[in-house]
Each structure stands twice: as structure tokens, then as C-alpha cells.
mmCIF file of N, CA and C in Angstrom:
data_model
loop_
_atom_site.group_PDB
_atom_site.id
_atom_site.type_symbol
_atom_site.label_atom_id
_atom_site.label_comp_id
_atom_site.label_asym_id
_atom_site.label_seq_id
_atom_site.Cartn_x
_atom_site.Cartn_y
_atom_site.Cartn_z
ATOM 1 N N MET A 442 143.285 72.903 162.482
ATOM 2 C CA MET A 442 143.667 72.137 163.047
ATOM 3 C C MET A 442 144.135 70.687 162.382
ATOM 4 N N THR A 443 145.431 70.317 162.620
ATOM 5 C CA THR A 443 146.194 69.055 161.676
ATOM 6 C C THR A 443 146.600 68.360 162.917
ATOM 7 N N PHE A 444 146.455 67.141 162.360
ATOM 8 C CA PHE A 444 146.625 65.942 162.894
ATOM 9 C C PHE A 444 148.052 65.447 162.051
ATOM 10 N N SER A 445 149.261 64.927 163.231
ATOM 11 C CA SER A 445 150.325 63.947 162.621
ATOM 12 C C SER A 445 150.104 62.823 163.595
ATOM 13 N N VAL A 446 151.367 62.023 163.114
ATOM 14 C CA VAL A 446 151.520 61.135 163.690
ATOM 15 C C VAL A 446 153.044 60.258 163.183
ATOM 16 N N ARG A 447 153.602 59.916 163.865
ATOM 17 C CA ARG A 447 155.342 59.228 163.426
ATOM 18 C C ARG A 447 154.794 57.682 163.541
ATOM 19 N N ILE A 448 155.461 57.664 162.304
ATOM 20 C CA ILE A 448 155.642 56.297 161.810
ATOM 21 C C ILE A 448 157.133 56.009 161.522
ATOM 22 N N ALA A 449 157.412 55.067 162.053
ATOM 23 C CA ALA A 449 158.604 54.286 162.240
ATOM 24 C C ALA A 449 158.819 53.557 160.818
ATOM 25 N N VAL A 450 159.952 53.996 159.888
ATOM 26 C CA VAL A 450 160.250 53.435 158.934
ATOM 27 C C VAL A 450 161.189 52.327 159.378
ATOM 28 N N ARG A 451 161.192 51.153 158.539
ATOM 29 C CA ARG A 451 161.709 49.742 158.814
ATOM 30 C C ARG A 451 162.506 49.942 157.229
ATOM 31 N N GLY A 452 163.705 48.957 157.642
ATOM 32 C CA GLY A 452 164.289 49.152 156.375
ATOM 33 C C GLY A 452 164.309 48.290 155.210
ATOM 34 N N TYR A 453 163.017 47.497 155.143
ATOM 35 C CA TYR A 453 162.812 46.636 154.091
ATOM 36 C C TYR A 453 161.737 47.802 152.778
ATOM 37 N N GLU A 454 161.344 48.735 153.677
ATOM 38 C CA GLU A 454 160.523 49.439 153.019
ATOM 39 C C GLU A 454 161.271 50.657 152.289
ATOM 40 N N LEU A 455 162.273 50.504 151.914
ATOM 41 C CA LEU A 455 163.511 51.639 151.424
ATOM 42 C C LEU A 455 163.894 50.712 149.984
ATOM 43 N N ASP A 456 163.772 51.450 149.146
ATOM 44 C CA ASP A 456 164.812 50.855 148.033
ATOM 45 C C ASP A 456 166.310 51.323 148.136
ATOM 46 N N SER A 457 166.988 50.694 147.352
ATOM 47 C CA SER A 457 168.684 51.193 147.060
ATOM 48 C C SER A 457 168.892 52.293 147.356
ATOM 49 N N GLN A 458 168.185 53.237 147.246
ATOM 50 C CA GLN A 458 168.346 54.877 147.290
ATOM 51 C C GLN A 458 168.250 55.186 148.523
ATOM 52 N N GLY A 459 167.478 54.340 149.360
ATOM 53 C CA GLY A 459 167.239 55.242 150.493
ATOM 54 C C GLY A 459 165.757 55.722 150.678
ATOM 55 N N ARG A 460 164.997 55.440 149.570
ATOM 56 C CA ARG A 460 163.882 56.025 149.336
ATOM 57 C C ARG A 460 162.531 55.235 149.299
ATOM 58 N N ILE A 461 161.184 55.665 150.130
ATOM 59 C CA ILE A 461 160.196 54.815 150.572
ATOM 60 C C ILE A 461 159.614 54.628 149.618
ATOM 61 N N ASN A 462 159.108 53.142 149.277
ATOM 62 C CA ASN A 462 158.670 52.599 148.191
ATOM 63 C C ASN A 462 157.029 53.290 148.096
ATOM 64 N N SER A 463 156.801 53.787 146.637
ATOM 65 C CA SER A 463 155.458 54.620 146.942
ATOM 66 C C SER A 463 154.377 53.703 147.603
ATOM 67 N N ALA A 464 154.360 52.246 147.499
ATOM 68 C CA ALA A 464 153.096 51.326 147.834
ATOM 69 C C ALA A 464 153.093 51.742 149.442
ATOM 70 N N VAL A 465 154.594 51.434 149.961
ATOM 71 C CA VAL A 465 154.471 51.653 151.506
ATOM 72 C C VAL A 465 154.273 52.962 151.993
ATOM 73 N N TYR A 466 154.121 54.269 151.183
ATOM 74 C CA TYR A 466 153.923 55.579 151.656
ATOM 75 C C TYR A 466 152.278 56.032 151.725
ATOM 76 N N HIS A 467 151.622 55.081 150.611
ATOM 77 C CA HIS A 467 150.350 55.137 150.878
ATOM 78 C C HIS A 467 149.968 54.061 151.870
ATOM 79 N N GLN A 468 150.722 53.328 152.384
ATOM 80 C CA GLN A 468 150.127 52.835 153.845
ATOM 81 C C GLN A 468 150.359 53.005 155.031
ATOM 82 N N TYR A 469 151.296 54.625 155.118
ATOM 83 C CA TYR A 469 151.576 55.160 156.136
ATOM 84 C C TYR A 469 150.543 56.294 155.956
ATOM 85 N N GLY A 470 150.069 56.487 154.959
ATOM 86 C CA GLY A 470 148.752 57.223 154.931
ATOM 87 C C GLY A 470 147.348 56.954 155.536
ATOM 88 N N ASP A 471 147.277 55.753 155.231
ATOM 89 C CA ASP A 471 145.959 54.978 155.700
ATOM 90 C C ASP A 471 146.171 55.147 157.365
ATOM 91 N N HIS A 472 147.318 54.473 157.679
ATOM 92 C CA HIS A 472 147.563 54.403 158.943
ATOM 93 C C HIS A 472 147.268 55.700 159.615
ATOM 94 N N ALA A 473 147.371 56.500 159.195
ATOM 95 C CA ALA A 473 147.571 58.031 159.757
ATOM 96 C C ALA A 473 146.045 58.493 159.786
ATOM 97 N N ARG A 474 145.755 58.234 158.781
ATOM 98 C CA ARG A 474 143.829 58.152 158.742
ATOM 99 C C ARG A 474 143.448 57.519 159.652
ATOM 100 N N TRP A 475 143.413 56.248 160.038
ATOM 101 C CA TRP A 475 142.892 55.461 160.652
ATOM 102 C C TRP A 475 143.105 56.001 162.178
ATOM 103 N N GLU A 476 144.715 56.716 162.672
ATOM 104 C CA GLU A 476 144.564 56.822 163.594
ATOM 105 C C GLU A 476 144.308 58.134 164.010
ATOM 106 N N CYS A 477 144.075 59.287 162.967
ATOM 107 C CA CYS A 477 143.098 60.394 163.072
ATOM 108 C C CYS A 477 141.876 60.193 164.179
ATOM 109 N N LEU A 478 141.391 59.217 163.075
ATOM 110 C CA LEU A 478 140.025 58.681 163.565
ATOM 111 C C LEU A 478 139.897 58.411 165.041
ATOM 112 N N ARG A 479 141.082 57.527 165.115
ATOM 113 C CA ARG A 479 140.581 57.199 166.949
ATOM 114 C C ARG A 479 140.996 57.845 167.794
ATOM 115 N N ALA A 480 142.134 58.881 167.288
ATOM 116 C CA ALA A 480 141.964 59.941 168.277
ATOM 117 C C ALA A 480 141.059 61.084 168.454
ATOM 118 N N ALA A 481 140.339 61.030 167.423
ATOM 119 C CA ALA A 481 139.099 61.683 167.658
ATOM 120 C C ALA A 481 137.807 61.081 168.033
ATOM 121 N N GLY A 482 138.158 60.190 168.455
ATOM 122 C CA GLY A 482 136.928 59.113 169.500
ATOM 123 C C GLY A 482 136.354 58.341 168.221
ATOM 124 N N ILE A 483 136.710 58.534 167.413
ATOM 125 C CA ILE A 483 135.477 57.498 166.574
ATOM 126 C C ILE A 483 136.041 56.123 166.291
ATOM 127 N N SER A 484 135.103 55.069 166.426
ATOM 128 C CA SER A 484 135.071 53.896 166.748
ATOM 129 C C SER A 484 134.931 53.578 165.396
ATOM 130 N N VAL A 485 135.832 52.364 164.866
ATOM 131 C CA VAL A 485 135.915 52.144 163.612
ATOM 132 C C VAL A 485 135.060 50.858 163.311
ATOM 133 N N ASP A 486 134.586 50.329 164.669
ATOM 134 C CA ASP A 486 133.915 49.345 164.805
ATOM 135 C C ASP A 486 132.382 50.072 164.424
ATOM 136 N N ASN A 487 131.839 50.693 164.947
ATOM 137 C CA ASN A 487 130.935 51.799 164.755
ATOM 138 C C ASN A 487 131.020 51.889 163.738
ATOM 139 N N MET A 488 131.800 52.572 162.903
ATOM 140 C CA MET A 488 131.883 53.157 161.617
ATOM 141 C C MET A 488 131.213 51.799 160.057
ATOM 142 N N LEU A 489 132.190 50.665 160.685
ATOM 143 C CA LEU A 489 131.828 49.479 159.638
ATOM 144 C C LEU A 489 130.722 48.926 159.988
ATOM 145 N N GLY A 490 130.046 48.679 161.230
ATOM 146 C CA GLY A 490 128.531 48.803 161.583
ATOM 147 C C GLY A 490 127.461 49.207 161.205
ATOM 148 N N ALA A 491 127.563 50.886 160.481
ATOM 149 C CA ALA A 491 127.017 51.518 160.027
ATOM 150 C C ALA A 491 127.206 51.443 158.483
ATOM 151 N N GLY A 492 128.153 50.665 158.134
ATOM 152 C CA GLY A 492 128.214 50.321 156.332
ATOM 153 C C GLY A 492 129.156 51.676 156.048
ATOM 154 N N ILE A 493 130.167 52.402 156.839
ATOM 155 C CA ILE A 493 131.020 53.263 156.556
ATOM 156 C C ILE A 493 132.458 52.660 156.291
ATOM 157 N N GLY A 494 132.655 51.991 155.371
ATOM 158 C CA GLY A 494 134.060 51.417 155.317
ATOM 159 C C GLY A 494 134.877 52.494 155.027
ATOM 160 N N PRO A 495 136.526 51.306 154.979
ATOM 161 C CA PRO A 495 137.639 52.281 154.575
ATOM 162 C C PRO A 495 137.756 52.872 152.889
ATOM 163 N N ARG A 496 138.362 53.534 152.625
ATOM 164 C CA ARG A 496 138.661 54.237 151.083
ATOM 165 C C ARG A 496 140.241 54.233 151.527
ATOM 166 N N SER A 497 140.833 53.679 150.276
ATOM 167 C CA SER A 497 142.305 53.903 149.863
ATOM 168 C C SER A 497 142.582 55.506 149.975
ATOM 169 N N ALA A 498 143.875 56.313 150.330
ATOM 170 C CA ALA A 498 143.788 57.576 150.352
ATOM 171 C C ALA A 498 144.132 57.560 148.483
ATOM 172 N N ARG A 499 144.548 59.265 148.392
ATOM 173 C CA ARG A 499 144.528 59.138 147.169
ATOM 174 C C ARG A 499 145.924 59.029 146.600
ATOM 175 N N PRO A 500 146.325 58.466 145.327
ATOM 176 C CA PRO A 500 147.769 58.773 145.058
ATOM 177 C C PRO A 500 148.116 59.941 145.090
ATOM 178 N N GLY A 501 149.476 59.894 144.586
ATOM 179 C CA GLY A 501 149.976 61.581 144.331
ATOM 180 C C GLY A 501 150.871 62.433 145.556
ATOM 181 N N GLY A 502 150.978 61.555 146.436
ATOM 182 C CA GLY A 502 151.864 62.018 147.933
ATOM 183 C C GLY A 502 153.415 61.901 147.359
ATOM 184 N N SER A 503 153.957 62.596 148.230
ATOM 185 C CA SER A 503 155.494 62.769 148.122
ATOM 186 C C SER A 503 156.260 61.311 148.579
ATOM 187 N N THR A 504 157.264 61.178 147.880
ATOM 188 C CA THR A 504 158.024 59.824 148.846
ATOM 189 C C THR A 504 159.349 60.368 149.432
ATOM 190 N N SER A 505 159.318 61.674 149.755
ATOM 191 C CA SER A 505 160.636 62.137 150.281
ATOM 192 C C SER A 505 161.311 61.442 151.847
ATOM 193 N N LYS A 506 162.398 62.094 152.264
ATOM 194 C CA LYS A 506 162.688 61.281 153.231
ATOM 195 C C LYS A 506 162.345 62.147 154.553
ATOM 196 N N GLY A 507 161.417 62.981 154.221
ATOM 197 C CA GLY A 507 160.452 63.513 155.723
ATOM 198 C C GLY A 507 161.498 64.845 155.773
ATOM 199 N N PRO A 508 160.762 65.883 157.010
ATOM 200 C CA PRO A 508 161.507 66.840 157.396
ATOM 201 C C PRO A 508 162.901 66.858 157.417
ATOM 202 N N ALA A 509 163.528 67.485 156.770
ATOM 203 C CA ALA A 509 165.110 67.803 156.747
ATOM 204 C C ALA A 509 165.960 66.425 156.959
ATOM 205 N N GLY A 510 165.879 65.500 156.078
ATOM 206 C CA GLY A 510 166.241 64.396 155.715
ATOM 207 C C GLY A 510 166.206 63.204 156.976
ATOM 208 N N THR A 511 165.019 63.544 157.741
ATOM 209 C CA THR A 511 165.138 62.645 159.257
ATOM 210 C C THR A 511 165.073 61.463 158.738
ATOM 211 N N GLY A 512 164.302 60.910 157.691
ATOM 212 C CA GLY A 512 164.206 59.455 157.697
ATOM 213 C C GLY A 512 162.582 59.395 158.095
ATOM 214 N N ARG A 513 162.029 60.482 158.230
ATOM 215 C CA ARG A 513 161.210 60.314 158.976
ATOM 216 C C ARG A 513 159.420 60.639 158.208
ATOM 217 N N PRO A 514 159.217 60.395 157.166
ATOM 218 C CA PRO A 514 158.315 60.941 156.422
ATOM 219 C C PRO A 514 157.135 61.626 156.848
ATOM 220 N N ARG A 515 156.303 62.611 156.982
ATOM 221 C CA ARG A 515 155.411 63.240 156.989
ATOM 222 C C ARG A 515 154.217 62.583 156.088
ATOM 223 N N ALA A 516 153.160 61.395 157.083
ATOM 224 C CA ALA A 516 152.479 60.900 156.191
ATOM 225 C C ALA A 516 151.270 61.665 156.264
ATOM 226 N N PRO A 517 150.290 61.577 155.321
ATOM 227 C CA PRO A 517 148.813 62.441 155.169
ATOM 228 C C PRO A 517 148.118 62.074 155.992
ATOM 229 N N GLY A 518 147.410 62.865 156.940
ATOM 230 C CA GLY A 518 146.395 62.509 158.338
ATOM 231 C C GLY A 518 145.147 62.992 158.042
ATOM 232 N N CYS A 519 144.631 63.423 159.040
ATOM 233 C CA CYS A 519 143.345 64.245 158.927
ATOM 234 C C CYS A 519 143.770 65.936 158.990
ATOM 235 N N THR A 520 143.072 66.866 158.451
ATOM 236 C CA THR A 520 143.195 68.279 158.700
ATOM 237 C C THR A 520 141.775 68.971 158.822
ATOM 238 N N GLY A 521 141.859 69.141 160.067
ATOM 239 C CA GLY A 521 140.372 70.178 160.444
ATOM 240 C C GLY A 521 139.789 69.002 161.169
ATOM 241 N N SER A 522 138.395 69.245 161.404
ATOM 242 C CA SER A 522 137.644 68.779 162.363
ATOM 243 C C SER A 522 137.429 67.586 161.930
ATOM 244 N N PRO A 523 137.250 65.616 162.188
ATOM 245 C CA PRO A 523 136.559 64.818 161.235
ATOM 246 C C PRO A 523 135.258 64.959 161.620
#
């Protein structure tokens, strides 16, 4: 099972060549991860209360313009059951 989330790309997140800034791309990944947890019914408040905190996504993702140049990058999300 694969989870995906659409993220609106804002103009100020792009460089002069229309590519997404790498730091922003990692923020997209973090956003997708939290959305995956929420969609699975996992409460962030419960996680934090149990001492389980956020961890940044591992660097190394692609900074492409997304599927077929749509301007909508595929942010890394959750794969499998959380």
C-alpha cells in the first residue's frame, strides 16, 4: 500500500530555473509523512505524549518538477502500514 498527498508548489519555493529548492523538498516529505500518520488515525499528540517525536526525512530525494513536468512533485510519504 502506498500513501500520497498533493502539495501546492508556491512560486517562492522555486529557483530561477523553476526547480524546487532542496530544503523545501524535504519539508514536503515531512508534510507527507505527518499526513500519512494522520490518515492512519495516529494522533501526533499521543505520539509526543509517549515520547515519540518527529525525525527529519533522510536527505537524497529528487528535486524534479514531478510527474510529466506537472509542477506537482511527488513527496516521499509512507509505504506500507504505519
